[in-house]
Structures are given as structure tokens and as C-alpha cells.
Coordinates of C-alpha atoms in Angstrom, one line a residue:
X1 CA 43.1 7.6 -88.1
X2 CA 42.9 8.6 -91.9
X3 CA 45.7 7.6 -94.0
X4 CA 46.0 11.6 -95.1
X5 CA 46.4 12.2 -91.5
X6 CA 49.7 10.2 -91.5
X7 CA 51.0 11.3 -94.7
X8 CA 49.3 15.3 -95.4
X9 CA 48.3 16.1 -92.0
X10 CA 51.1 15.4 -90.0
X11 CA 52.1 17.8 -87.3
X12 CA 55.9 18.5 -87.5
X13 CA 57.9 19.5 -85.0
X14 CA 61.0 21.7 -86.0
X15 CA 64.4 21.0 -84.6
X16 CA 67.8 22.0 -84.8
X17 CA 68.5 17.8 -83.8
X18 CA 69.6 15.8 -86.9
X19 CA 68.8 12.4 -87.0
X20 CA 72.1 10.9 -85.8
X21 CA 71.5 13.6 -82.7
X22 CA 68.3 12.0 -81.9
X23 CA 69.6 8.0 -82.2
X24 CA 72.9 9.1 -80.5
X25 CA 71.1 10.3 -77.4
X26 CA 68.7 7.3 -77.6
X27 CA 71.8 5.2 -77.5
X28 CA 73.4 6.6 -74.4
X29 CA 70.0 5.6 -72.7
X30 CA 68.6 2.2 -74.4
X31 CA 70.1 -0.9 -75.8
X32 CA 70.2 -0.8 -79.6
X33 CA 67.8 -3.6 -81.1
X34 CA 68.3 -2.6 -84.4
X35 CA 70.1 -0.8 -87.0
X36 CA 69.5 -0.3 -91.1
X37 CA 70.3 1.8 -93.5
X38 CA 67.5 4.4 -93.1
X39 CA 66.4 3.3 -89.4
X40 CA 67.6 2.5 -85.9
X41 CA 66.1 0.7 -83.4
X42 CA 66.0 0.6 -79.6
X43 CA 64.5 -1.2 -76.8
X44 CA 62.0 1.4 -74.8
X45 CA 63.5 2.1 -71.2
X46 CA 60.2 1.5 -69.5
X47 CA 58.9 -1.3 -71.6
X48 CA 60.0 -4.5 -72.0
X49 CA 57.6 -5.3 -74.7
X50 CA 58.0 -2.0 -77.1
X51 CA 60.7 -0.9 -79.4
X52 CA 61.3 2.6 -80.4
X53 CA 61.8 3.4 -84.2
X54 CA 63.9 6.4 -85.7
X55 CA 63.8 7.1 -89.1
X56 CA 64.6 9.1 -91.8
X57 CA 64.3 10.3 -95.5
X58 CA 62.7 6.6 -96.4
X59 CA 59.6 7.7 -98.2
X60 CA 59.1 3.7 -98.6
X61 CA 58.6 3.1 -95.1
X62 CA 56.4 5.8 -94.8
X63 CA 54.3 4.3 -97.4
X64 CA 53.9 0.9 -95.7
X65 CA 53.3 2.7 -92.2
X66 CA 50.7 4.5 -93.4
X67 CA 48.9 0.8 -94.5
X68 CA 50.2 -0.4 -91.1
X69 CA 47.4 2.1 -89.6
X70 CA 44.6 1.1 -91.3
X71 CA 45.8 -2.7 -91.2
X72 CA 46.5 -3.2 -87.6
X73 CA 44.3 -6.3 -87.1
X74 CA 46.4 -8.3 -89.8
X75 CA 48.4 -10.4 -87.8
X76 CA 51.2 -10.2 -91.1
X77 CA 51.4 -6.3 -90.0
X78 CA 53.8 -4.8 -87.0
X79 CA 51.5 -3.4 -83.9
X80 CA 51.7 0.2 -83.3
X81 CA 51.9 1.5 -79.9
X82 CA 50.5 5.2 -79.0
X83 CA 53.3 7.2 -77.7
X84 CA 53.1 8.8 -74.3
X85 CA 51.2 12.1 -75.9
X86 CA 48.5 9.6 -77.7
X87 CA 50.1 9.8 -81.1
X88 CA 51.3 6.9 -83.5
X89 CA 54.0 8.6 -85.4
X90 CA 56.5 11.7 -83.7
X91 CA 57.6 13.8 -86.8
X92 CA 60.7 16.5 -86.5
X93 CA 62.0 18.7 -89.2
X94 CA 65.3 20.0 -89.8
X95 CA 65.9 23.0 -91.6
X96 CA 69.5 24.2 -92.2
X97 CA 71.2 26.3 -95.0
X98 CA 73.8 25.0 -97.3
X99 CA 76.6 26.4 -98.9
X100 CA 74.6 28.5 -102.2
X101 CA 72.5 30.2 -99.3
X102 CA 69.5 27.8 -100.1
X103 CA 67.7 26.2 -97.3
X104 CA 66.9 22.1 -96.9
X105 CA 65.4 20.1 -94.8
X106 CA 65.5 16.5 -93.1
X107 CA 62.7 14.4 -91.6
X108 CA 62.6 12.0 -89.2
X109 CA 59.8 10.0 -87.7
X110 CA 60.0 8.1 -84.3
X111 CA 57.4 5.5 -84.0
X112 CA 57.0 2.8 -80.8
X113 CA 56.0 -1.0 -82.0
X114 CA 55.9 -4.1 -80.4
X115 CA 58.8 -5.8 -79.5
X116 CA 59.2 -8.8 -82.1
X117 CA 62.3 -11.3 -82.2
X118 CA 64.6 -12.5 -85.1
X119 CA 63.1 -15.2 -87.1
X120 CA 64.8 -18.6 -86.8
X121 CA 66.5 -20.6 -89.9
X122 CA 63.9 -23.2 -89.3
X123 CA 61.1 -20.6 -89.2
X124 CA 62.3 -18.8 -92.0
X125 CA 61.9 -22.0 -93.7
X126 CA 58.4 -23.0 -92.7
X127 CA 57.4 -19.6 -93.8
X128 CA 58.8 -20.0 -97.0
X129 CA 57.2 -23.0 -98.2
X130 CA 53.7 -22.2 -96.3
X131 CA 53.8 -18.9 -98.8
X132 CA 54.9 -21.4 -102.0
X133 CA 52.0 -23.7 -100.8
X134 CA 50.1 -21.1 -102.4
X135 CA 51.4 -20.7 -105.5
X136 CA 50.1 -22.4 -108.8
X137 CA 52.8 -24.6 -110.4
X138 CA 54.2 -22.3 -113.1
X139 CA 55.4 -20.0 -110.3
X140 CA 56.6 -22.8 -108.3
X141 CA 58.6 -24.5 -111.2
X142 CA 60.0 -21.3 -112.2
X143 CA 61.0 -20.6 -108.3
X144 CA 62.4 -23.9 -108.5
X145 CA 64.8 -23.2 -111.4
X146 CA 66.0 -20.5 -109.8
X147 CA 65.9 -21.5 -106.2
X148 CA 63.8 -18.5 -105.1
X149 CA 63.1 -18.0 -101.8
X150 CA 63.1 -15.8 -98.7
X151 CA 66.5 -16.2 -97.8
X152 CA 69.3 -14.1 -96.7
X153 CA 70.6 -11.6 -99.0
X154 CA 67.5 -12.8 -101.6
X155 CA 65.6 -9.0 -101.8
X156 CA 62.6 -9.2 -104.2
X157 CA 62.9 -12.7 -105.2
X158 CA 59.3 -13.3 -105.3
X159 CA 58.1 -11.7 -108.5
X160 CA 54.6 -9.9 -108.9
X161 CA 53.4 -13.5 -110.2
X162 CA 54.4 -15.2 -107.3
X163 CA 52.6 -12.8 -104.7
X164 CA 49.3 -12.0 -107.1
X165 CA 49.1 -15.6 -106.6
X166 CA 49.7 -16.0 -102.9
X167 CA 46.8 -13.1 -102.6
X168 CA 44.4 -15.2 -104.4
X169 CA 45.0 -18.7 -103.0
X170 CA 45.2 -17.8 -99.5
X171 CA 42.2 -16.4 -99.6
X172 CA 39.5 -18.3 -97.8
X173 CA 42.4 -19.8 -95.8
X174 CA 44.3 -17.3 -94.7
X175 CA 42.7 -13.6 -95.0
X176 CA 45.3 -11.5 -93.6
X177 CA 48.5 -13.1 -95.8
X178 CA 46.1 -12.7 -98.5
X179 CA 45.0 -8.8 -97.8
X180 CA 48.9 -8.0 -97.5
X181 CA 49.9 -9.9 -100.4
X182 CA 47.3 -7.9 -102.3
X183 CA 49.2 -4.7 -101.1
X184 CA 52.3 -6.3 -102.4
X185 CA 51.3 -6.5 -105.7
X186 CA 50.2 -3.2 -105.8
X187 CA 53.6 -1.7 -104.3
X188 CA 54.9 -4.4 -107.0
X189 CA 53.5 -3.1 -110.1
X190 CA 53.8 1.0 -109.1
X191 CA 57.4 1.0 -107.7
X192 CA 58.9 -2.6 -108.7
X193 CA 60.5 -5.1 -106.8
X194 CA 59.9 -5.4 -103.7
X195 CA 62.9 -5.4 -100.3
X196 CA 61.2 -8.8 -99.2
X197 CA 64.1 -10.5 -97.6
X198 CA 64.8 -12.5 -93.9
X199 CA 66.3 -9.0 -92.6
X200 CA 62.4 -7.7 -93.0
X201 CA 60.6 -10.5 -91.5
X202 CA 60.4 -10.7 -87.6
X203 CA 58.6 -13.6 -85.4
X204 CA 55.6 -12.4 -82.9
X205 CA 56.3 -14.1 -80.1
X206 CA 52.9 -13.7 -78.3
X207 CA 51.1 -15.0 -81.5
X208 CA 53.8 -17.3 -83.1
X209 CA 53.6 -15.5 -86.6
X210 CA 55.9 -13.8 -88.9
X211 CA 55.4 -9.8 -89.4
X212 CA 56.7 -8.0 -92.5
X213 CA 58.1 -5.2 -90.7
X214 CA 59.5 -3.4 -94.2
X215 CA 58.6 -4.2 -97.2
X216 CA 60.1 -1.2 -100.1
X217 CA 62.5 1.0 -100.8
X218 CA 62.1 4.2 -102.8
X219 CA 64.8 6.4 -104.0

């Protein structure tokens, strides 16, 4: 699938459902797996190994979705899962009038992924210094200075230096942490810092691996 097909050649559905409507009646139904500012989660009645993602207005997920398609054999990326029509991404549109007589709308996407599980402190850890074992030592003395690292509440620590050289170094060693951290740096330099932080790295259980499951925000 074409990366215009996710982002120009979407089919949209129109609805009189808001997105609180949709996770609301998701809720009464599925146990909620996750919850962020832009996004809910929940754990797929039928399958015990696939989540369901709502989401909407969050023009930075899309984004990184979009590479998710084309990037599904990095292990760094979440896996998608067709939905029961064949698709990857369900997309609904909400038009409703406002009080000047104008009309707006609201999106929301609903996308299935594999089920992933919160990353342990220890794993967080690991992951940490297995990314600063890639780094040349000016990054790694600056980091050090001021204790930079993937930890709670830490979004976009990592600065464009830091992941430009991740991408480089990991490259005959690790070709998928370096293809994403490529992608980083490109996100990094067009949009700024990155939302990097534990809260958007899962574990894969199946293949004991961390997963970047968001990675920006855009206004």
C-alpha cells in the first residue's frame, strides 16, 4: 500500500459518532489497554493478541503511521493488523455546524496492532544505554551533563545529534534501529523535538524488542 493511499486516498466514512461516541461504546464492550491525550486503546474482543486504536485530530500520528506501512518488517515499528474488511486504517468524519452557521469537521481513525506490553524499569534501561552505545563521545558527554535519557516524563531528550548519530553507528549492526533513527532525524529537523519518552515505547513480547509506538506531536 502507497503512502498517498494512507494519507490522500483514504476512503472516509461520514458519521454523526464523535470520537468519545466511538471509544465510549468500545468501552462498554472491551477492556481499556490504553488511554492518551489524542488516543484510546482497547483489547480486541476476539483476539487476545490485537489491540484496537481510536484516534483523532493527531496529524503526528498519522504521519508516523503512514511510515509504519511501508516499514512493517522493522522490528523498532508496531505491526499492523488488517481489519475484518481487509483494510489497515478505518477513517470516519464528522461534520456538524457551529454557532456562526459554518460547518467543521472531526476525524478519527481506528486502527488494530499487535498487542505489546509495558516496558520494564530494567528494560527501559538496557534500551537506553544499547541506543547511547551508539553515540560518539561528544553526544555522550553532553547527555551525561545533563543526565539525558529515555525516562519518565523526559520527552525529546535526545537531540537531532544524538539520533543522527544512533542512525549512523548502528548501521551494519543494527539496520532497523538505524533506518528508524534516520526517520527521526528527519521528523527532528522539519517539526522539532521529538515525543520520545517511556510512555511511547512498548516491549514485543514474541520478539523481546522495544517498539516506538508514537514518536511526534503536531499542533
Amino acid at each position: 500500500m502507497k503512502i498517498r493511499e494512507i494519507t490522500e486516498g483514504l476512503k472516509w466514512t461520514s458519521t454523526t459518532d464523535t470520537f468519545r461516541d466511538i471509544t465510549n461504546r468500545l468501552a462498554k464492550m472491551n477492556p481499556v489497554r490504553g488511554a492518551g491525550t489524542y488516543s484510546e486503546v482497547f483489547q480486541h474482543p476476539e483476539k487476545d493478541d490485537v489491540v484496537i486504536k481510536v484516534f483523532h485530530e493527531d496529524r503526528g500520528y498519522a504521519k508516523y503511521f503512514s511510515w509504519m506501512t511501508q516499514h512493517q518488517n522493522n522490528r523498532y515499528v508496531p505491526k499492523i493488523i488488517e481489519n475484518e474488511e481487509g483494510e489497515l486504517i478505518k477513517l470516519f468524519r464528522n461534520r456538524f455546524r457551529v454557532g456562526d452557521g459554518s460547518i467543521q469537521s472531526r476525524r478519527v481513525g481506528i486502527v488494530y496492532l499487535q498487542r505489546l506490553t509495558p516496558m520494564t524499569e530494567k528494560q527501559l534501561d538496557d534500551f537506553n544505554d544499547y541506543l547511547i552505545s551508539y553515540m560518539n563521545d561528544d553526544i555522550k558527554q553532553e547527555m551525561s551533563k545533563r543526565k539525558v535519557y529515555l525516562g519518565k516524563d523526559l520527552t525529546a531528550g535526545f537531540s537531532v545529534h544524538a539520533w543522527a548519530d544512533i542512525s549512523k553507528n548502528s548501521r551494519d549492526r543494527d539496520p532497523d534501529l538505524s533506518q528508524i533513527t534516520e526517520y527521526f532525524v528527519r521528523l527532528y529537523v522539519k517539526y522539532g523535538p521529538l515525543d520520545i519518552h517511556d510512555g511511547n515505547i512498548m516491549w514485543d513480547p514474541t520478539r523481546n524488542n522495544p517498539v516506538f509506538i508514537d514518536v511526534l506531536i503536531l499542533d
